[in-house]
Amino acid sequence: TQLLEQSPQFLSIQEGENLTVYCNSSSVFSSLQWYRQEPGEGPVLLVTVVTGGEVKKLKRLTFQFGDARKDSSLHITAAQPGDTGLYLCAGGWGSWGKLQFGAGTQVVVTP
Amino acid sequence: KAGVTQTPRYLIKTRGQQVTLSCSPISGHRSVSWYQQTPGQGLQFLFEYFSETQRNKGNFPGRFSGRQFSNSRSEMNVSTLELGDSALYLCASSSDRADTQYFGPGTRLTVL
């Protein structure tokens, strides 16, 4: 059973379109991380959010942490083929290295 | 600063054998966590070491063990391999703020 539910599981869009990935849980987290993973490689950290209601922007990527620190979203504006990958959210409780991962959202951006 | 390194990148073993995987964390990071990633279960936490002590452990059988050395490098051992142990094993390191973890490229283990 996944404590973190990601939706959608799969997203295929054209270059230039926008997309949003959601990460929801019934648990409260002290922080939430977003990673992107490419086949055969380890996840690459995109952002860490720690404050309820926090919004962080990283170029075309916008990350939001819910007020209750139970959910998060990742929004990509004007997606590019280089944004293709598996997007993973991970919740932390500050409990020493143990992150709870969602199942991931596979994003495919075609030219 | 060099990233997290893992060796070997690929490994093929047969059932019943044992295997040792190695991880070198980012310089200055004292926490090392290990995860197993499979298509069916996703990323699952195995254990975490800090200053040579295991601080946290996931729900895996005792066949999975690890250790950390004084230079923060870590090894993970799996004994009596089973077909279901085939997976990508990922190591992640972090500074004292343990929630933010940086992953290595992983070791792809195939058990035949």
mmCIF file with all atom_site columns, C-alpha atoms in Angstrom:
data_model
loop_
_atom_site.group_PDB
_atom_site.id
_atom_site.type_symbol
_atom_site.label_atom_id
_atom_site.label_alt_id
_atom_site.label_comp_id
_atom_site.label_asym_id
_atom_site.label_entity_id
_atom_site.label_seq_id
_atom_site.pdbx_PDB_ins_code
_atom_site.Cartn_x
_atom_site.Cartn_y
_atom_site.Cartn_z
_atom_site.occupancy
_atom_site.B_iso_or_equiv
_atom_site.pdbx_formal_charge
_atom_site.auth_seq_id
_atom_site.auth_comp_id
_atom_site.auth_asym_id
_atom_site.auth_atom_id
_atom_site.pdbx_PDB_model_num
ATOM 1   C CA . THR A 1 1   ? 0.000  0.000   0.000   1.00 0.00 ? 1   THR A CA 1
ATOM 2   C CA . GLN A 1 2   ? 1.406  3.354   -1.084  1.00 0.00 ? 2   GLN A CA 1
ATOM 3   C CA . LEU A 1 3   ? 1.169  6.042   1.574   1.00 0.00 ? 3   LEU A CA 1
ATOM 4   C CA . LEU A 1 4   ? 1.807  8.582   -1.172  1.00 0.00 ? 4   LEU A CA 1
ATOM 5   C CA . GLU A 1 5   ? -0.535 8.446   -4.151  1.00 0.00 ? 5   GLU A CA 1
ATOM 6   C CA . GLN A 1 6   ? 0.630  10.040  -7.364  1.00 0.00 ? 6   GLN A CA 1
ATOM 7   C CA . SER A 1 7   ? -1.628 10.916  -10.252 1.00 0.00 ? 7   SER A CA 1
ATOM 8   C CA . PRO A 1 8   ? -1.783 10.460  -13.089 1.00 0.00 ? 8   PRO A CA 1
ATOM 9   C CA . GLN A 1 9   ? 0.332  7.350   -13.520 1.00 0.00 ? 9   GLN A CA 1
ATOM 10  C CA . PHE A 1 10  ? 1.149  8.254   -17.106 1.00 0.00 ? 10  PHE A CA 1
ATOM 11  C CA . LEU A 1 11  ? 1.056  11.493  -19.052 1.00 0.00 ? 11  LEU A CA 1
ATOM 12  C CA . SER A 1 12  ? 1.811  11.969  -22.733 1.00 0.00 ? 12  SER A CA 1
ATOM 13  C CA . ILE A 1 13  ? 1.777  15.502  -24.110 1.00 0.00 ? 13  ILE A CA 1
ATOM 14  C CA . GLN A 1 14  ? 3.068  17.568  -27.013 1.00 0.00 ? 14  GLN A CA 1
ATOM 15  C CA . GLU A 1 15  ? 5.957  19.972  -26.695 1.00 0.00 ? 15  GLU A CA 1
ATOM 16  C CA . GLY A 1 16  ? 4.750  23.376  -25.525 1.00 0.00 ? 16  GLY A CA 1
ATOM 17  C CA . GLU A 1 17  ? 1.805  22.089  -23.487 1.00 0.00 ? 17  GLU A CA 1
ATOM 18  C CA . ASN A 1 18  ? 1.486  22.432  -19.728 1.00 0.00 ? 18  ASN A CA 1
ATOM 19  C CA . LEU A 1 19  ? 1.137  19.576  -17.256 1.00 0.00 ? 19  LEU A CA 1
ATOM 20  C CA . THR A 1 20  ? 0.479  19.018  -13.566 1.00 0.00 ? 20  THR A CA 1
ATOM 21  C CA . VAL A 1 21  ? 1.378  16.006  -11.451 1.00 0.00 ? 21  VAL A CA 1
ATOM 22  C CA . TYR A 1 22  ? -0.220 15.434  -8.052  1.00 0.00 ? 22  TYR A CA 1
ATOM 23  C CA . CYS A 1 23  ? 1.042  13.754  -4.912  1.00 0.00 ? 23  CYS A CA 1
ATOM 24  C CA . ASN A 1 24  ? -1.452 13.048  -2.127  1.00 0.00 ? 24  ASN A CA 1
ATOM 25  C CA . SER A 1 25  ? -1.314 11.397  1.261   1.00 0.00 ? 25  SER A CA 1
ATOM 26  C CA . SER A 1 26  ? -3.287 10.980  4.449   1.00 0.00 ? 26  SER A CA 1
ATOM 27  C CA . SER A 1 27  ? -0.048 11.438  6.393   1.00 0.00 ? 27  SER A CA 1
ATOM 28  C CA . VAL A 1 28  ? 1.553  14.711  7.396   1.00 0.00 ? 28  VAL A CA 1
ATOM 29  C CA . PHE A 1 29  ? 5.147  15.116  6.292   1.00 0.00 ? 29  PHE A CA 1
ATOM 30  C CA . SER A 1 30  ? 7.860  17.360  7.618   1.00 0.00 ? 30  SER A CA 1
ATOM 31  C CA . SER A 1 31  ? 9.136  17.781  4.068   1.00 0.00 ? 31  SER A CA 1
ATOM 32  C CA . LEU A 1 32  ? 8.441  16.657  0.566   1.00 0.00 ? 32  LEU A CA 1
ATOM 33  C CA . GLN A 1 33  ? 10.901 16.100  -2.255  1.00 0.00 ? 33  GLN A CA 1
ATOM 34  C CA . TRP A 1 34  ? 10.379 15.825  -6.001  1.00 0.00 ? 34  TRP A CA 1
ATOM 35  C CA . TYR A 1 35  ? 12.763 13.793  -8.127  1.00 0.00 ? 35  TYR A CA 1
ATOM 36  C CA . ARG A 1 36  ? 13.063 13.003  -11.828 1.00 0.00 ? 36  ARG A CA 1
ATOM 37  C CA . GLN A 1 37  ? 14.438 9.654   -12.906 1.00 0.00 ? 37  GLN A CA 1
ATOM 38  C CA . GLU A 1 38  ? 15.542 8.454   -16.320 1.00 0.00 ? 38  GLU A CA 1
ATOM 39  C CA . PRO A 1 39  ? 15.744 4.770   -17.292 1.00 0.00 ? 39  PRO A CA 1
ATOM 40  C CA . GLY A 1 40  ? 18.614 2.925   -15.634 1.00 0.00 ? 40  GLY A CA 1
ATOM 41  C CA . GLU A 1 41  ? 19.668 5.941   -13.568 1.00 0.00 ? 41  GLU A CA 1
ATOM 42  C CA . GLY A 1 42  ? 19.118 7.128   -10.032 1.00 0.00 ? 42  GLY A CA 1
ATOM 43  C CA . PRO A 1 43  ? 16.532 9.794   -9.172  1.00 0.00 ? 43  PRO A CA 1
ATOM 44  C CA . VAL A 1 44  ? 17.762 13.376  -9.485  1.00 0.00 ? 44  VAL A CA 1
ATOM 45  C CA . LEU A 1 45  ? 16.550 15.795  -6.824  1.00 0.00 ? 45  LEU A CA 1
ATOM 46  C CA . LEU A 1 46  ? 14.508 18.691  -8.214  1.00 0.00 ? 46  LEU A CA 1
ATOM 47  C CA . VAL A 1 47  ? 13.293 20.412  -5.060  1.00 0.00 ? 47  VAL A CA 1
ATOM 48  C CA . THR A 1 48  ? 12.603 20.075  -1.343  1.00 0.00 ? 48  THR A CA 1
ATOM 49  C CA . VAL A 1 49  ? 9.622  21.860  0.206   1.00 0.00 ? 49  VAL A CA 1
ATOM 50  C CA . VAL A 1 50  ? 9.211  22.082  3.964   1.00 0.00 ? 50  VAL A CA 1
ATOM 51  C CA . THR A 1 51  ? 6.621  24.742  4.809   1.00 0.00 ? 51  THR A CA 1
ATOM 52  C CA . GLY A 1 52  ? 2.872  24.263  4.428   1.00 0.00 ? 52  GLY A CA 1
ATOM 53  C CA . GLY A 1 53  ? 1.628  26.444  1.567   1.00 0.00 ? 53  GLY A CA 1
ATOM 54  C CA . GLU A 1 54  ? 5.138  26.887  0.189   1.00 0.00 ? 54  GLU A CA 1
ATOM 55  C CA . VAL A 1 55  ? 5.546  27.490  -3.539  1.00 0.00 ? 55  VAL A CA 1
ATOM 56  C CA . LYS A 1 56  ? 8.917  27.087  -5.240  1.00 0.00 ? 56  LYS A CA 1
ATOM 57  C CA . LYS A 1 57  ? 9.735  27.883  -8.834  1.00 0.00 ? 57  LYS A CA 1
ATOM 58  C CA . LEU A 1 58  ? 12.583 26.374  -10.790 1.00 0.00 ? 58  LEU A CA 1
ATOM 59  C CA . LYS A 1 59  ? 12.571 27.869  -14.295 1.00 0.00 ? 59  LYS A CA 1
ATOM 60  C CA . ARG A 1 60  ? 9.497  26.277  -15.940 1.00 0.00 ? 60  ARG A CA 1
ATOM 61  C CA . LEU A 1 61  ? 8.727  24.026  -12.949 1.00 0.00 ? 61  LEU A CA 1
ATOM 62  C CA . THR A 1 62  ? 6.484  25.150  -10.087 1.00 0.00 ? 62  THR A CA 1
ATOM 63  C CA . PHE A 1 63  ? 6.193  23.106  -6.908  1.00 0.00 ? 63  PHE A CA 1
ATOM 64  C CA . GLN A 1 64  ? 3.566  23.571  -4.238  1.00 0.00 ? 64  GLN A CA 1
ATOM 65  C CA . PHE A 1 65  ? 3.287  22.030  -0.773  1.00 0.00 ? 65  PHE A CA 1
ATOM 66  C CA . GLY A 1 66  ? -0.234 21.844  0.630   1.00 0.00 ? 66  GLY A CA 1
ATOM 67  C CA . ASP A 1 67  ? -1.186 23.933  3.652   1.00 0.00 ? 67  ASP A CA 1
ATOM 68  C CA . ALA A 1 68  ? -1.654 20.784  5.749   1.00 0.00 ? 68  ALA A CA 1
ATOM 69  C CA . ARG A 1 69  ? 1.639  19.307  4.481   1.00 0.00 ? 69  ARG A CA 1
ATOM 70  C CA . LYS A 1 70  ? -0.145 16.212  3.165   1.00 0.00 ? 70  LYS A CA 1
ATOM 71  C CA . ASP A 1 71  ? -0.068 16.897  -0.543  1.00 0.00 ? 71  ASP A CA 1
ATOM 72  C CA . SER A 1 72  ? 1.993  18.515  -3.249  1.00 0.00 ? 72  SER A CA 1
ATOM 73  C CA . SER A 1 73  ? 1.858  19.325  -6.938  1.00 0.00 ? 73  SER A CA 1
ATOM 74  C CA . LEU A 1 74  ? 4.364  19.816  -9.705  1.00 0.00 ? 74  LEU A CA 1
ATOM 75  C CA . HIS A 1 75  ? 3.419  22.030  -12.637 1.00 0.00 ? 75  HIS A CA 1
ATOM 76  C CA . ILE A 1 76  ? 5.504  22.249  -15.805 1.00 0.00 ? 76  ILE A CA 1
ATOM 77  C CA . THR A 1 77  ? 4.910  25.139  -18.184 1.00 0.00 ? 77  THR A CA 1
ATOM 78  C CA . ALA A 1 78  ? 5.647  24.779  -21.887 1.00 0.00 ? 78  ALA A CA 1
ATOM 79  C CA . ALA A 1 79  ? 6.992  21.256  -21.584 1.00 0.00 ? 79  ALA A CA 1
ATOM 80  C CA . GLN A 1 80  ? 10.028 20.234  -23.630 1.00 0.00 ? 80  GLN A CA 1
ATOM 81  C CA . PRO A 1 81  ? 11.226 16.767  -24.723 1.00 0.00 ? 81  PRO A CA 1
ATOM 82  C CA . GLY A 1 82  ? 13.983 17.054  -22.103 1.00 0.00 ? 82  GLY A CA 1
ATOM 83  C CA . ASP A 1 83  ? 11.282 17.009  -19.409 1.00 0.00 ? 83  ASP A CA 1
ATOM 84  C CA . THR A 1 84  ? 10.531 13.376  -20.270 1.00 0.00 ? 84  THR A CA 1
ATOM 85  C CA . GLY A 1 85  ? 11.081 11.071  -17.313 1.00 0.00 ? 85  GLY A CA 1
ATOM 86  C CA . LEU A 1 86  ? 9.618  9.431   -14.243 1.00 0.00 ? 86  LEU A CA 1
ATOM 87  C CA . TYR A 1 87  ? 8.617  12.029  -11.672 1.00 0.00 ? 87  TYR A CA 1
ATOM 88  C CA . LEU A 1 88  ? 8.675  10.824  -8.089  1.00 0.00 ? 88  LEU A CA 1
ATOM 89  C CA . CYS A 1 89  ? 7.465  12.519  -4.952  1.00 0.00 ? 89  CYS A CA 1
ATOM 90  C CA . ALA A 1 90  ? 8.883  11.475  -1.586  1.00 0.00 ? 90  ALA A CA 1
ATOM 91  C CA . GLY A 1 91  ? 7.746  12.417  1.877   1.00 0.00 ? 91  GLY A CA 1
ATOM 92  C CA . GLY A 1 92  ? 10.019 12.681  4.874   1.00 0.00 ? 92  GLY A CA 1
ATOM 93  C CA . TRP A 1 93  ? 9.269  12.755  8.561   1.00 0.00 ? 93  TRP A CA 1
ATOM 94  C CA . GLY A 1 94  ? 12.710 13.953  9.585   1.00 0.00 ? 94  GLY A CA 1
ATOM 95  C CA . SER A 1 95  ? 13.220 10.349  10.723  1.00 0.00 ? 95  SER A CA 1
ATOM 96  C CA . TRP A 1 96  ? 16.743 9.850   9.587   1.00 0.00 ? 96  TRP A CA 1
ATOM 97  C CA . GLY A 1 97  ? 16.944 8.883   5.987   1.00 0.00 ? 97  GLY A CA 1
ATOM 98  C CA . LYS A 1 98  ? 13.639 7.122   5.567   1.00 0.00 ? 98  LYS A CA 1
ATOM 99  C CA . LEU A 1 99  ? 11.720 8.618   2.675   1.00 0.00 ? 99  LEU A CA 1
ATOM 100 C CA . GLN A 1 100 ? 8.316  7.328   1.589   1.00 0.00 ? 100 GLN A CA 1
ATOM 101 C CA . PHE A 1 101 ? 8.072  7.374   -2.203  1.00 0.00 ? 101 PHE A CA 1
ATOM 102 C CA . GLY A 1 102 ? 5.058  7.544   -4.447  1.00 0.00 ? 102 GLY A CA 1
ATOM 103 C CA . ALA A 1 103 ? 4.791  5.118   -7.383  1.00 0.00 ? 103 ALA A CA 1
ATOM 104 C CA . GLY A 1 104 ? 5.756  7.844   -9.827  1.00 0.00 ? 104 GLY A CA 1
ATOM 105 C CA . THR A 1 105 ? 4.272  9.569   -12.860 1.00 0.00 ? 105 THR A CA 1
ATOM 106 C CA . GLN A 1 106 ? 5.766  8.728   -16.238 1.00 0.00 ? 106 GLN A CA 1
ATOM 107 C CA . VAL A 1 107 ? 5.820  11.862  -18.376 1.00 0.00 ? 107 VAL A CA 1
ATOM 108 C CA . VAL A 1 108 ? 6.486  11.706  -22.111 1.00 0.00 ? 108 VAL A CA 1
ATOM 109 C CA . VAL A 1 109 ? 6.868  14.928  -24.068 1.00 0.00 ? 109 VAL A CA 1
ATOM 110 C CA . THR A 1 110 ? 6.942  14.490  -27.827 1.00 0.00 ? 110 THR A CA 1
ATOM 111 C CA . PRO A 1 111 ? 8.324  17.106  -30.249 1.00 0.00 ? 111 PRO A CA 1
ATOM 112 C CA . LYS B 2 1   ? 31.777 18.193  -5.693  1.00 0.00 ? 1   LYS B CA 1
ATOM 113 C CA . ALA B 2 2   ? 31.567 14.599  -6.880  1.00 0.00 ? 2   ALA B CA 1
ATOM 114 C CA . GLY B 2 3   ? 28.191 12.914  -6.592  1.00 0.00 ? 3   GLY B CA 1
ATOM 115 C CA . VAL B 2 4   ? 27.232 9.608   -5.041  1.00 0.00 ? 4   VAL B CA 1
ATOM 116 C CA . THR B 2 5   ? 28.990 6.688   -6.672  1.00 0.00 ? 5   THR B CA 1
ATOM 117 C CA . GLN B 2 6   ? 27.909 3.061   -6.676  1.00 0.00 ? 6   GLN B CA 1
ATOM 118 C CA . THR B 2 7   ? 29.776 -0.027  -7.754  1.00 0.00 ? 7   THR B CA 1
ATOM 119 C CA . PRO B 2 8   ? 29.289 -2.187  -9.623  1.00 0.00 ? 8   PRO B CA 1
ATOM 120 C CA . ARG B 2 9   ? 26.676 -0.751  -11.976 1.00 0.00 ? 9   ARG B CA 1
ATOM 121 C CA . TYR B 2 10  ? 25.516 -4.161  -13.165 1.00 0.00 ? 10  TYR B CA 1
ATOM 122 C CA . LEU B 2 11  ? 25.601 -7.570  -11.560 1.00 0.00 ? 11  LEU B CA 1
ATOM 123 C CA . ILE B 2 12  ? 24.304 -10.993 -12.536 1.00 0.00 ? 12  ILE B CA 1
ATOM 124 C CA . LYS B 2 13  ? 24.050 -13.689 -9.876  1.00 0.00 ? 13  LYS B CA 1
ATOM 125 C CA . THR B 2 14  ? 22.304 -17.021 -9.474  1.00 0.00 ? 14  THR B CA 1
ATOM 126 C CA . ARG B 2 15  ? 19.853 -18.073 -6.790  1.00 0.00 ? 15  ARG B CA 1
ATOM 127 C CA . GLY B 2 16  ? 21.466 -18.931 -3.475  1.00 0.00 ? 16  GLY B CA 1
ATOM 128 C CA . GLN B 2 17  ? 24.534 -16.780 -3.997  1.00 0.00 ? 17  GLN B CA 1
ATOM 129 C CA . GLN B 2 18  ? 25.322 -13.679 -2.017  1.00 0.00 ? 18  GLN B CA 1
ATOM 130 C CA . VAL B 2 19  ? 26.220 -10.213 -3.237  1.00 0.00 ? 19  VAL B CA 1
ATOM 131 C CA . THR B 2 20  ? 27.866 -7.066  -1.875  1.00 0.00 ? 20  THR B CA 1
ATOM 132 C CA . LEU B 2 21  ? 27.147 -3.620  -3.271  1.00 0.00 ? 21  LEU B CA 1
ATOM 133 C CA . SER B 2 22  ? 29.200 -0.534  -2.520  1.00 0.00 ? 22  SER B CA 1
ATOM 134 C CA . CYS B 2 23  ? 28.305 3.133   -2.155  1.00 0.00 ? 23  CYS B CA 1
ATOM 135 C CA . SER B 2 24  ? 30.489 6.219   -1.721  1.00 0.00 ? 24  SER B CA 1
ATOM 136 C CA . PRO B 2 25  ? 28.532 9.250   -0.526  1.00 0.00 ? 25  PRO B CA 1
ATOM 137 C CA . ILE B 2 26  ? 29.049 12.890  -1.403  1.00 0.00 ? 26  ILE B CA 1
ATOM 138 C CA . SER B 2 27  ? 32.058 14.260  0.448   1.00 0.00 ? 27  SER B CA 1
ATOM 139 C CA . GLY B 2 28  ? 30.994 15.513  3.875   1.00 0.00 ? 28  GLY B CA 1
ATOM 140 C CA . HIS B 2 29  ? 27.744 13.555  3.967   1.00 0.00 ? 29  HIS B CA 1
ATOM 141 C CA . ARG B 2 30  ? 27.546 11.203  6.903   1.00 0.00 ? 30  ARG B CA 1
ATOM 142 C CA . SER B 2 31  ? 24.145 9.631   6.232   1.00 0.00 ? 31  SER B CA 1
ATOM 143 C CA . VAL B 2 32  ? 23.740 6.852   3.673   1.00 0.00 ? 32  VAL B CA 1
ATOM 144 C CA . SER B 2 33  ? 20.383 5.262   2.845   1.00 0.00 ? 33  SER B CA 1
ATOM 145 C CA . TRP B 2 34  ? 19.663 2.264   0.662   1.00 0.00 ? 34  TRP B CA 1
ATOM 146 C CA . TYR B 2 35  ? 16.550 1.642   -1.425  1.00 0.00 ? 35  TYR B CA 1
ATOM 147 C CA . GLN B 2 36  ? 15.283 -1.160  -3.626  1.00 0.00 ? 36  GLN B CA 1
ATOM 148 C CA . GLN B 2 37  ? 13.408 -0.220  -6.795  1.00 0.00 ? 37  GLN B CA 1
ATOM 149 C CA . THR B 2 38  ? 11.270 -2.699  -8.720  1.00 0.00 ? 38  THR B CA 1
ATOM 150 C CA . PRO B 2 39  ? 8.546  -2.141  -11.328 1.00 0.00 ? 39  PRO B CA 1
ATOM 151 C CA . GLY B 2 40  ? 5.913  -3.649  -9.063  1.00 0.00 ? 40  GLY B CA 1
ATOM 152 C CA . GLN B 2 41  ? 6.793  -2.093  -5.699  1.00 0.00 ? 41  GLN B CA 1
ATOM 153 C CA . GLY B 2 42  ? 8.518  1.124   -6.692  1.00 0.00 ? 42  GLY B CA 1
ATOM 154 C CA . LEU B 2 43  ? 11.167 2.555   -4.389  1.00 0.00 ? 43  LEU B CA 1
ATOM 155 C CA . GLN B 2 44  ? 11.288 0.930   -0.988  1.00 0.00 ? 44  GLN B CA 1
ATOM 156 C CA . PHE B 2 45  ? 13.493 1.919   1.924   1.00 0.00 ? 45  PHE B CA 1
ATOM 157 C CA . LEU B 2 46  ? 15.965 -0.715  3.132   1.00 0.00 ? 46  LEU B CA 1
ATOM 158 C CA . PHE B 2 47  ? 18.024 0.980   5.844   1.00 0.00 ? 47  PHE B CA 1
ATOM 159 C CA . GLU B 2 48  ? 19.990 4.079   6.767   1.00 0.00 ? 48  GLU B CA 1
ATOM 160 C CA . TYR B 2 49  ? 23.395 4.484   8.363   1.00 0.00 ? 49  TYR B CA 1
ATOM 161 C CA . PHE B 2 50  ? 24.867 7.490   10.095  1.00 0.00 ? 50  PHE B CA 1
ATOM 162 C CA . SER B 2 51  ? 28.353 7.562   11.591  1.00 0.00 ? 51  SER B CA 1
ATOM 163 C CA . GLU B 2 52  ? 28.673 3.780   11.253  1.00 0.00 ? 52  GLU B CA 1
ATOM 164 C CA . THR B 2 53  ? 25.390 3.102   13.090  1.00 0.00 ? 53  THR B CA 1
ATOM 165 C CA . GLN B 2 54  ? 22.153 1.844   11.594  1.00 0.00 ? 54  GLN B CA 1
ATOM 166 C CA . ARG B 2 55  ? 19.550 4.425   12.557  1.00 0.00 ? 55  ARG B CA 1
ATOM 167 C CA . ASN B 2 56  ? 16.523 3.215   10.646  1.00 0.00 ? 56  ASN B CA 1
ATOM 168 C CA . LYS B 2 57  ? 15.421 0.023   8.975   1.00 0.00 ? 57  LYS B CA 1
ATOM 169 C CA . GLY B 2 58  ? 12.697 -0.871  6.502   1.00 0.00 ? 58  GLY B CA 1
ATOM 170 C CA . ASN B 2 59  ? 10.602 -4.019  6.260   1.00 0.00 ? 59  ASN B CA 1
ATOM 171 C CA . PHE B 2 60  ? 13.004 -6.368  4.548   1.00 0.00 ? 60  PHE B CA 1
ATOM 172 C CA . PRO B 2 61  ? 14.127 -9.835  5.659   1.00 0.00 ? 61  PRO B CA 1
ATOM 173 C CA . GLY B 2 62  ? 17.354 -10.372 7.541   1.00 0.00 ? 62  GLY B CA 1
ATOM 174 C CA . ARG B 2 63  ? 19.049 -11.524 4.335   1.00 0.00 ? 63  ARG B CA 1
ATOM 175 C CA . PHE B 2 64  ? 19.504 -7.831  3.608   1.00 0.00 ? 64  PHE B CA 1
ATOM 176 C CA . SER B 2 65  ? 22.184 -6.224  5.715   1.00 0.00 ? 65  SER B CA 1
ATOM 177 C CA . GLY B 2 66  ? 24.528 -3.299  5.534   1.00 0.00 ? 66  GLY B CA 1
ATOM 178 C CA . ARG B 2 67  ? 27.329 -1.487  7.190   1.00 0.00 ? 67  ARG B CA 1
ATOM 179 C CA . GLN B 2 68  ? 29.090 1.851   7.094   1.00 0.00 ? 68  GLN B CA 1
ATOM 180 C CA . PHE B 2 69  ? 32.760 2.570   7.447   1.00 0.00 ? 69  PHE B CA 1
ATOM 181 C CA . SER B 2 70  ? 34.513 5.415   9.239   1.00 0.00 ? 70  SER B CA 1
ATOM 182 C CA . ASN B 2 71  ? 34.923 7.280   5.914   1.00 0.00 ? 71  ASN B CA 1
ATOM 183 C CA . SER B 2 72  ? 31.107 7.108   5.457   1.00 0.00 ? 72  SER B CA 1
ATOM 184 C CA . ARG B 2 73  ? 31.345 4.635   2.577   1.00 0.00 ? 73  ARG B CA 1
ATOM 185 C CA . SER B 2 74  ? 28.676 1.967   2.877   1.00 0.00 ? 74  SER B CA 1
ATOM 186 C CA . GLU B 2 75  ? 28.138 -1.571  1.706   1.00 0.00 ? 75  GLU B CA 1
ATOM 187 C CA . MET B 2 76  ? 24.973 -3.573  1.365   1.00 0.00 ? 76  MET B CA 1
ATOM 188 C CA . ASN B 2 77  ? 24.916 -7.346  1.417   1.00 0.00 ? 77  ASN B CA 1
ATOM 189 C CA . VAL B 2 78  ? 22.211 -9.730  0.288   1.00 0.00 ? 78  VAL B CA 1
ATOM 190 C CA . SER B 2 79  ? 22.647 -13.372 1.196   1.00 0.00 ? 79  SER B CA 1
ATOM 191 C CA . THR B 2 80  ? 20.915 -16.416 -0.276  1.00 0.00 ? 80  THR B CA 1
ATOM 192 C CA . LEU B 2 81  ? 19.671 -14.536 -3.297  1.00 0.00 ? 81  LEU B CA 1
ATOM 193 C CA . GLU B 2 82  ? 16.139 -15.141 -4.582  1.00 0.00 ? 82  GLU B CA 1
ATOM 194 C CA . LEU B 2 83  ? 14.690 -14.376 -8.014  1.00 0.00 ? 83  LEU B CA 1
ATOM 195 C CA . GLY B 2 84  ? 12.595 -11.620 -6.435  1.00 0.00 ? 84  GLY B CA 1
ATOM 196 C CA . ASP B 2 85  ? 15.735 -9.780  -5.355  1.00 0.00 ? 85  ASP B CA 1
ATOM 197 C CA . SER B 2 86  ? 16.291 -8.686  -8.950  1.00 0.00 ? 86  SER B CA 1
ATOM 198 C CA . ALA B 2 87  ? 16.034 -4.921  -8.788  1.00 0.00 ? 87  ALA B CA 1
ATOM 199 C CA . LEU B 2 88  ? 17.787 -1.590  -9.063  1.00 0.00 ? 88  LEU B CA 1
ATOM 200 C CA . TYR B 2 89  ? 19.507 -0.909  -5.732  1.00 0.00 ? 89  TYR B CA 1
ATOM 201 C CA . LEU B 2 90  ? 19.934 2.754   -5.018  1.00 0.00 ? 90  LEU B CA 1
ATOM 202 C CA . CYS B 2 91  ? 22.094 4.468   -2.485  1.00 0.00 ? 91  CYS B CA 1
ATOM 203 C CA . ALA B 2 92  ? 21.461 8.019   -1.330  1.00 0.00 ? 92  ALA B CA 1
ATOM 204 C CA . SER B 2 93  ? 23.489 10.313  0.844   1.00 0.00 ? 93  SER B CA 1
ATOM 205 C CA . SER B 2 94  ? 22.538 13.347  2.858   1.00 0.00 ? 94  SER B CA 1
ATOM 206 C CA . SER B 2 95  ? 24.006 15.821  5.273   1.00 0.00 ? 95  SER B CA 1
ATOM 207 C CA . ASP B 2 96  ? 22.597 16.153  8.756   1.00 0.00 ? 96  ASP B CA 1
ATOM 208 C CA . ARG B 2 97  ? 19.324 17.351  7.226   1.00 0.00 ? 97  ARG B CA 1
ATOM 209 C CA . ALA B 2 98  ? 18.374 13.790  6.339   1.00 0.00 ? 98  ALA B CA 1
ATOM 210 C CA . ASP B 2 99  ? 15.184 14.518  4.411   1.00 0.00 ? 99  ASP B CA 1
ATOM 211 C CA . THR B 2 100 ? 17.049 15.845  1.386   1.00 0.00 ? 100 THR B CA 1
ATOM 212 C CA . GLN B 2 101 ? 18.802 12.913  -0.233  1.00 0.00 ? 101 GLN B CA 1
ATOM 213 C CA . TYR B 2 102 ? 21.036 12.683  -3.270  1.00 0.00 ? 102 TYR B CA 1
ATOM 214 C CA . PHE B 2 103 ? 20.990 9.443   -5.173  1.00 0.00 ? 103 PHE B CA 1
ATOM 215 C CA . GLY B 2 104 ? 23.667 7.484   -6.954  1.00 0.00 ? 104 GLY B CA 1
ATOM 216 C CA . PRO B 2 105 ? 23.140 5.853   -10.373 1.00 0.00 ? 105 PRO B CA 1
ATOM 217 C CA . GLY B 2 106 ? 22.229 2.518   -8.806  1.00 0.00 ? 106 GLY B CA 1
ATOM 218 C CA . THR B 2 107 ? 23.346 -1.084  -9.169  1.00 0.00 ? 107 THR B CA 1
ATOM 219 C CA . ARG B 2 108 ? 21.203 -3.240  -11.422 1.00 0.00 ? 108 ARG B CA 1
ATOM 220 C CA . LEU B 2 109 ? 21.113 -6.729  -9.873  1.00 0.00 ? 109 LEU B CA 1
ATOM 221 C CA . THR B 2 110 ? 19.761 -9.629  -11.902 1.00 0.00 ? 110 THR B CA 1
ATOM 222 C CA . VAL B 2 111 ? 19.224 -12.969 -10.173 1.00 0.00 ? 111 VAL B CA 1
ATOM 223 C CA . LEU B 2 112 ? 18.935 -16.002 -12.471 1.00 0.00 ? 112 LEU B CA 1
#
